[in-house]
Amino acid sequence: MARPLRADIDLDALCHNYRLARDLAPDSQSLAVLKADAYGHGLVPCARALEGVAPAFAVACLEEAETLRDAGITAPIVLLEGIFSTDELAKVEALGLGTVVHSDWQVEALLAHRPATPVPTWIKVDSGMHRLGFSLERAASVWARLSAAPTRVCDLHLMSHFATADHVDPAYFQHQMRVMRDLAEMLEAPVCLANSPATLAWPESHGAWNRPGVMLYGSDPLEASNASSRRLLPVMTLRSELIAVRDLDEGEPVGYGGRWRAPRPSRIGVVACGYGDGYDRHAIDGTPILVAGRRTALAGKVSMDMLTVDLTELPEADIGSEVVLWGRAASGEVLTVDEVARHCETISYTLLTGVLPRVPRRYHGG
């Protein structure tokens, strides 16, 4: 009998979340962001589920795009970080990809390349994230140079990334929005600005294209949820079972270092899941977990292959009972990955992308 831990992936929920992003911006098209193995959910299965629903995909690098093409995905694909060396342009052309340019050497490489068909190109502008992109002063000249080379590039768009679109305080988002609006109006350029939080909360950022990412996988990226983000459905359920149950006297410790001590006579369950599977070792005592469809809590430090939960208030729980680390239990009860992340002092992105390959993915729907 196999170890009971698995990640159930609900492809119907994935498509629901994409349609929500699309419907929130009816005048935009939306790139489905599939980087980092579709945020840990499986690059190819998620792309296959979304092909025909989403008009185009976005990935971080050429290797991810090659994987999709090798799997028979024919939809347009955009390289969000562009090329990493000039020799990648031949593959960009061969695979029919679009590319972001964020540095002068990438622009020079594009202009020196002689493609059989022009390459769809997105000019990355640093509007305040200060990570990738041309300064506002340089962006106009890059736009002019590429616009004058229609045999090299086509479908030019401006792209930028918001640093604080998830925050309640709108000040910095509004600053970035203002400078990008001014630049786009000056150049009469279509834009791609909205990430997941901007898609959900800032309609004024919706452009010719948007880039929903983590919201596709059911995670709410907003500092304060809104009516739209509450419609997201969890895509991954990290699911296991109890493999042992034991009774402890008051004061008895559990786990490495004895961090948790029984505050009363207690019943403890052992779950087949640990940091060797990607569950965060920084999870604190009290991190919520669903057992037999009911909420309980982590009790003690996470081990490599196991963790322990307090079953004192769950007399019905026993060996073989369902355990949901995040996602939807068989009872219908939902524990969001965002709530678990807060107890680990991290974000949902790290938990979802951190589920390791030894955890089998099981796909449903789509």
Coordinates of C-alpha atoms in Angstrom, one line a residue:
M1 CA 0.0 0.0 0.0
A2 CA 1.4 3.4 -1.0
R3 CA 2.1 6.2 1.4
P4 CA -1.1 8.2 1.6
L5 CA 0.2 11.7 0.9
R6 CA -0.8 13.2 -2.4
A7 CA -1.6 16.5 -4.0
D8 CA -5.1 16.5 -5.6
I9 CA -5.3 19.0 -8.4
D10 CA -8.8 20.3 -9.4
L11 CA -8.5 21.4 -13.0
D12 CA -12.1 22.5 -13.1
A13 CA -11.3 25.0 -10.3
L14 CA -8.3 26.2 -12.3
C15 CA -10.5 26.9 -15.2
H16 CA -13.1 28.6 -13.0
N17 CA -10.4 30.9 -11.6
Y18 CA -9.2 31.8 -15.0
R19 CA -12.7 32.6 -16.2
L20 CA -13.1 34.8 -13.1
A21 CA -9.9 36.7 -14.1
R22 CA -11.3 37.0 -17.6
D23 CA -14.7 38.2 -16.6
L24 CA -13.4 40.8 -14.2
A25 CA -11.6 42.4 -17.2
P26 CA -14.0 41.9 -20.2
D27 CA -12.1 44.4 -22.4
S28 CA -8.7 42.7 -21.8
Q29 CA -7.2 39.4 -22.8
S30 CA -5.5 37.5 -20.0
L31 CA -2.2 35.6 -20.2
A32 CA -2.4 32.5 -18.0
V33 CA 0.9 32.5 -16.0
L34 CA 2.3 28.9 -15.8
K35 CA 5.8 29.6 -14.5
A36 CA 7.4 27.5 -11.8
D37 CA 5.7 24.3 -12.9
A38 CA 2.3 26.1 -12.8
Y39 CA 3.0 27.3 -9.3
G40 CA 3.7 23.7 -8.2
H41 CA 0.5 22.3 -9.8
G42 CA 2.1 20.7 -12.9
L43 CA 3.0 22.7 -16.0
V44 CA 1.7 20.4 -18.8
P45 CA -1.6 19.2 -17.1
C46 CA -2.5 22.8 -16.3
A47 CA -1.7 24.1 -19.7
R48 CA -3.8 21.3 -21.3
A49 CA -6.7 22.2 -19.1
L50 CA -6.5 25.9 -20.0
E51 CA -5.7 25.5 -23.7
G52 CA -8.8 26.7 -25.5
V53 CA -9.9 28.7 -22.4
A54 CA -6.9 31.0 -22.2
P55 CA -5.7 32.7 -25.5
A56 CA -2.0 32.6 -24.4
F57 CA 0.4 31.5 -21.7
A58 CA 3.3 33.1 -19.9
V59 CA 6.3 31.3 -18.5
A60 CA 9.6 32.4 -17.0
C61 CA 12.1 30.9 -19.4
L62 CA 12.8 29.0 -22.6
E63 CA 13.0 25.6 -20.9
E64 CA 9.4 25.9 -19.6
A65 CA 8.2 26.9 -23.1
E66 CA 10.0 24.0 -24.7
T67 CA 8.3 21.6 -22.3
L68 CA 4.9 23.0 -23.3
R69 CA 5.7 22.7 -27.0
D70 CA 7.1 19.2 -26.6
A71 CA 3.7 18.3 -25.0
G72 CA 1.9 19.5 -28.0
I73 CA 0.7 22.9 -26.6
T74 CA 0.2 25.2 -29.6
A75 CA -1.1 28.4 -27.9
P76 CA 1.0 31.5 -27.9
I77 CA 3.6 31.6 -25.1
V78 CA 5.4 34.7 -23.7
L79 CA 8.8 34.5 -22.0
L80 CA 8.4 36.9 -19.0
E81 CA 12.1 37.2 -18.4
G82 CA 13.0 37.2 -22.0
I83 CA 16.1 35.5 -23.4
F84 CA 19.2 34.9 -21.3
S85 CA 21.6 34.7 -24.2
T86 CA 21.5 35.7 -27.8
D87 CA 21.6 32.1 -29.1
E88 CA 18.2 31.5 -27.5
L89 CA 16.6 33.7 -30.2
A90 CA 16.8 30.8 -32.8
K91 CA 14.7 28.7 -30.5
V92 CA 12.3 31.5 -29.7
E93 CA 11.7 31.8 -33.5
A94 CA 11.5 28.0 -34.0
L95 CA 9.0 27.6 -31.2
G96 CA 6.9 30.6 -32.2
L97 CA 7.3 32.4 -28.9
G98 CA 6.9 36.0 -27.8
T99 CA 9.5 37.6 -25.6
V100 CA 9.9 40.4 -23.1
V101 CA 12.9 42.7 -23.4
H102 CA 14.2 44.5 -20.3
S103 CA 17.8 45.2 -21.1
D104 CA 19.7 47.0 -23.9
W105 CA 21.6 43.8 -25.0
Q106 CA 18.3 42.0 -25.6
V107 CA 17.1 44.9 -27.8
E108 CA 20.4 44.7 -29.8
A109 CA 20.1 41.0 -30.1
L110 CA 16.5 41.3 -31.5
L111 CA 17.5 44.0 -34.0
A112 CA 20.5 41.9 -35.2
H113 CA 18.5 38.7 -35.6
R114 CA 16.8 38.1 -38.9
P115 CA 13.8 36.0 -38.2
A116 CA 11.6 34.4 -40.9
T117 CA 8.6 36.0 -39.1
P118 CA 8.8 38.9 -36.7
V119 CA 8.9 38.1 -33.0
P120 CA 6.0 39.3 -30.7
T121 CA 7.8 41.6 -28.2
W122 CA 6.9 43.2 -24.9
I123 CA 8.9 46.1 -23.6
K124 CA 9.4 45.9 -19.8
V125 CA 9.3 49.2 -18.1
D126 CA 10.5 49.9 -14.5
S127 CA 7.7 52.0 -13.1
G128 CA 8.8 51.5 -9.5
M129 CA 9.4 47.8 -8.8
H130 CA 13.1 48.4 -9.5
R131 CA 13.7 44.9 -10.5
L132 CA 13.6 44.5 -14.3
G133 CA 12.9 47.0 -17.0
F134 CA 13.9 50.2 -18.8
S135 CA 13.6 53.5 -17.0
L136 CA 10.8 55.7 -18.1
E137 CA 13.2 57.9 -19.9
R138 CA 14.7 55.0 -21.9
A139 CA 11.4 53.2 -22.6
A140 CA 10.3 55.7 -25.2
S141 CA 13.5 55.4 -27.2
V142 CA 13.4 51.6 -27.1
W143 CA 9.8 51.7 -28.2
A144 CA 10.8 54.0 -31.2
R145 CA 13.7 51.7 -32.2
L146 CA 11.6 48.5 -32.1
S147 CA 8.6 50.2 -33.8
A148 CA 11.0 51.0 -36.7
A149 CA 11.9 47.4 -37.2
P150 CA 8.7 45.6 -38.3
T151 CA 10.6 42.8 -40.0
R152 CA 12.3 41.9 -36.6
V153 CA 9.5 42.4 -34.1
C154 CA 5.7 42.7 -34.0
D155 CA 2.8 43.2 -31.7
L156 CA 4.7 45.6 -29.5
H157 CA 3.3 46.1 -26.0
L158 CA 4.5 47.9 -22.9
M159 CA 4.7 45.8 -19.7
S160 CA 5.3 46.7 -16.1
H161 CA 4.9 45.1 -12.7
F162 CA 3.2 46.5 -9.6
A163 CA 5.0 46.3 -6.3
T164 CA 2.0 46.9 -4.0
A165 CA -1.2 46.1 -5.8
D166 CA -2.0 43.7 -3.0
H167 CA -1.8 46.4 -0.3
V168 CA -4.7 48.2 1.2
D169 CA -2.8 51.5 1.0
P170 CA -3.1 52.5 -2.7
A171 CA -0.5 55.3 -2.8
Y172 CA 2.4 53.5 -4.5
F173 CA 0.2 51.5 -6.8
Q174 CA -1.4 54.8 -7.9
H175 CA 2.0 56.3 -8.5
Q176 CA 3.0 53.4 -10.8
M177 CA -0.3 53.4 -12.5
R178 CA 0.0 57.1 -13.2
V179 CA 3.4 56.9 -14.8
M180 CA 2.5 54.0 -16.9
R181 CA -0.7 55.6 -18.1
D182 CA 1.2 58.7 -19.1
L183 CA 3.8 56.7 -20.9
A184 CA 1.3 54.6 -22.8
E185 CA -0.7 57.7 -23.8
M186 CA 2.4 59.4 -25.1
L187 CA 3.4 56.4 -27.2
E188 CA -0.2 55.3 -28.0
A189 CA 1.0 51.9 -26.8
P190 CA -1.1 48.9 -25.6
V191 CA -0.1 47.8 -22.1
C192 CA 0.1 44.6 -20.0
L193 CA 0.1 45.7 -16.3
A194 CA -2.3 43.8 -14.1
N195 CA -1.0 40.9 -12.1
S196 CA -3.3 38.8 -9.9
P197 CA -4.0 41.5 -7.2
A198 CA -4.5 44.2 -9.8
T199 CA -6.8 42.0 -11.8
L200 CA -8.9 41.4 -8.7
A201 CA -8.9 44.9 -7.1
W202 CA -7.8 47.6 -9.6
P203 CA -9.9 47.7 -12.8
E204 CA -8.1 50.9 -13.9
S205 CA -5.0 48.8 -14.4
H206 CA -6.6 46.4 -16.9
G207 CA -4.9 46.8 -20.2
A208 CA -4.9 45.1 -23.6
W209 CA -3.5 42.1 -21.7
N210 CA -3.5 41.1 -18.0
R211 CA -1.3 38.5 -16.3
P212 CA -3.2 36.5 -13.6
G213 CA -0.8 34.2 -11.8
V214 CA -1.4 32.9 -8.3
M215 CA -5.1 33.7 -8.4
L216 CA -5.5 31.0 -11.0
Y217 CA -4.5 28.4 -8.4
G218 CA -7.0 29.7 -5.8
S219 CA -4.8 31.8 -3.6
D220 CA -6.1 35.2 -2.6
P221 CA -3.2 37.6 -3.1
L222 CA -4.9 40.6 -1.5
E223 CA -4.0 42.1 1.9
A224 CA -7.7 42.4 2.5
S225 CA -10.0 40.1 0.6
N226 CA -12.7 41.5 -1.6
A227 CA -15.9 40.1 -3.2
S228 CA -14.0 39.0 -6.2
S229 CA -11.1 37.2 -4.4
R230 CA -13.6 35.4 -2.2
R231 CA -14.9 33.7 -5.4
L232 CA -11.6 31.9 -6.0
L233 CA -11.6 28.1 -5.6
P234 CA -8.7 26.1 -4.3
V235 CA -7.0 24.1 -7.0
M236 CA -4.5 22.0 -4.9
T237 CA -5.6 19.9 -1.9
L238 CA -2.6 18.5 -0.1
R239 CA -4.1 15.4 1.4
S240 CA -2.8 12.6 3.7
E241 CA -4.0 10.3 6.5
L242 CA -3.4 9.6 10.2
I243 CA -0.9 6.8 10.5
A244 CA -0.7 6.6 14.3
V245 CA -2.6 7.8 17.3
R246 CA -1.4 7.9 20.9
D247 CA -2.6 9.2 24.3
L248 CA -0.4 11.5 26.4
D249 CA -0.6 12.7 30.0
E250 CA -0.7 16.3 30.9
G251 CA 2.8 17.9 30.5
E252 CA 4.1 15.3 28.1
P253 CA 6.2 16.8 25.2
V254 CA 5.7 16.1 21.5
G255 CA 8.3 16.2 18.7
Y256 CA 11.8 17.5 18.4
G257 CA 12.8 19.9 21.2
G258 CA 9.6 19.2 23.0
R259 CA 8.2 22.6 21.8
W260 CA 4.6 21.5 22.4
R261 CA 3.5 20.1 25.8
A262 CA 0.1 18.6 26.5
P263 CA -1.9 21.2 28.4
R264 CA -4.2 18.4 29.6
P265 CA -4.5 14.7 29.0
S266 CA -4.3 14.7 25.2
R267 CA -4.7 12.6 22.1
I268 CA -2.1 13.0 19.4
G269 CA -2.2 12.0 15.8
V270 CA 0.7 11.4 13.5
V271 CA 0.3 12.5 9.8
A272 CA 2.3 11.2 6.9
C273 CA 3.6 14.6 5.7
G274 CA 6.7 16.6 6.6
Y275 CA 9.2 19.1 5.4
G276 CA 10.7 16.5 3.1
D277 CA 7.5 16.7 1.2
G278 CA 7.4 20.5 1.2
Y279 CA 5.3 21.3 4.2
D280 CA 6.9 24.3 5.9
R281 CA 9.1 23.4 8.9
H282 CA 8.5 26.9 10.2
A283 CA 4.8 26.1 10.9
I284 CA 4.0 27.1 14.5
D285 CA 2.0 25.2 17.0
G286 CA -1.7 26.0 16.3
T287 CA -1.3 26.0 12.5
P288 CA -4.7 24.8 11.3
I289 CA -5.2 21.3 9.8
L290 CA -8.3 19.5 8.8
V291 CA -8.8 16.0 10.2
A292 CA -11.9 14.0 9.3
G293 CA -13.3 17.2 7.9
R294 CA -12.9 19.2 11.1
R295 CA -10.4 21.8 12.1
T296 CA -7.6 21.0 14.6
A297 CA -4.0 22.2 14.9
L298 CA -0.4 21.3 14.6
A299 CA 1.2 20.2 17.8
G300 CA 5.0 20.2 17.8
K301 CA 7.7 20.8 15.2
V302 CA 7.3 19.4 11.7
S303 CA 9.6 16.4 11.0
M304 CA 11.0 15.4 7.7
D305 CA 8.3 12.8 6.9
M306 CA 5.7 13.3 9.6
L307 CA 3.9 15.9 11.6
T308 CA 1.7 15.7 14.7
V309 CA -1.8 17.1 15.4
D310 CA -3.9 17.5 18.5
L311 CA -6.9 15.1 18.3
T312 CA -8.2 15.7 21.8
E313 CA -11.4 17.3 20.6
L314 CA -11.8 14.8 17.7
P315 CA -12.7 11.4 19.3
E316 CA -13.9 10.1 15.9
A317 CA -10.5 10.6 14.3
D318 CA -8.4 7.4 14.1
I319 CA -5.8 5.7 12.0
G320 CA -6.7 6.1 8.3
S321 CA -8.7 9.3 8.9
E322 CA -8.4 11.9 6.1
V323 CA -6.0 14.8 6.8
V324 CA -6.0 18.0 4.7
L325 CA -3.0 20.2 5.1
W326 CA -4.6 22.8 2.8
G327 CA -7.4 22.7 0.3
R328 CA -10.9 21.1 0.3
A329 CA -11.7 18.1 2.6
A330 CA -14.2 15.4 1.5
S331 CA -16.7 17.0 3.9
G332 CA -16.5 20.2 1.8
E333 CA -14.7 22.2 4.5
V334 CA -12.0 24.4 3.0
L335 CA -8.6 25.3 4.6
T336 CA -7.0 27.9 2.4
V337 CA -3.3 27.8 1.7
D338 CA -3.2 31.5 2.5
E339 CA -4.2 30.8 6.1
V340 CA -1.6 28.1 6.5
A341 CA 1.0 30.4 5.0
R342 CA 0.3 33.1 7.6
H343 CA 1.1 30.6 10.4
C344 CA 4.4 29.8 8.7
E345 CA 5.3 33.5 8.3
T346 CA 5.4 33.1 4.5
I347 CA 3.2 33.4 1.5
S348 CA 1.1 30.9 -0.4
Y349 CA 3.5 31.0 -3.4
T350 CA 6.3 29.3 -1.3
L351 CA 4.0 26.6 -0.1
L352 CA 2.5 25.8 -3.4
T353 CA 5.8 25.8 -5.4
G354 CA 7.5 24.0 -2.5
V355 CA 5.6 20.7 -2.7
L356 CA 8.3 18.3 -3.7
P357 CA 8.3 15.8 -6.6
R358 CA 8.0 12.8 -4.3
V359 CA 4.4 14.0 -3.6
P360 CA 2.3 12.4 -6.4
R361 CA -0.1 14.8 -8.2
R362 CA -3.6 13.4 -8.9
Y363 CA -5.6 15.3 -11.5
H364 CA -9.4 15.7 -11.6
G365 CA -11.7 17.5 -14.1
G366 CA -10.5 19.7 -16.9

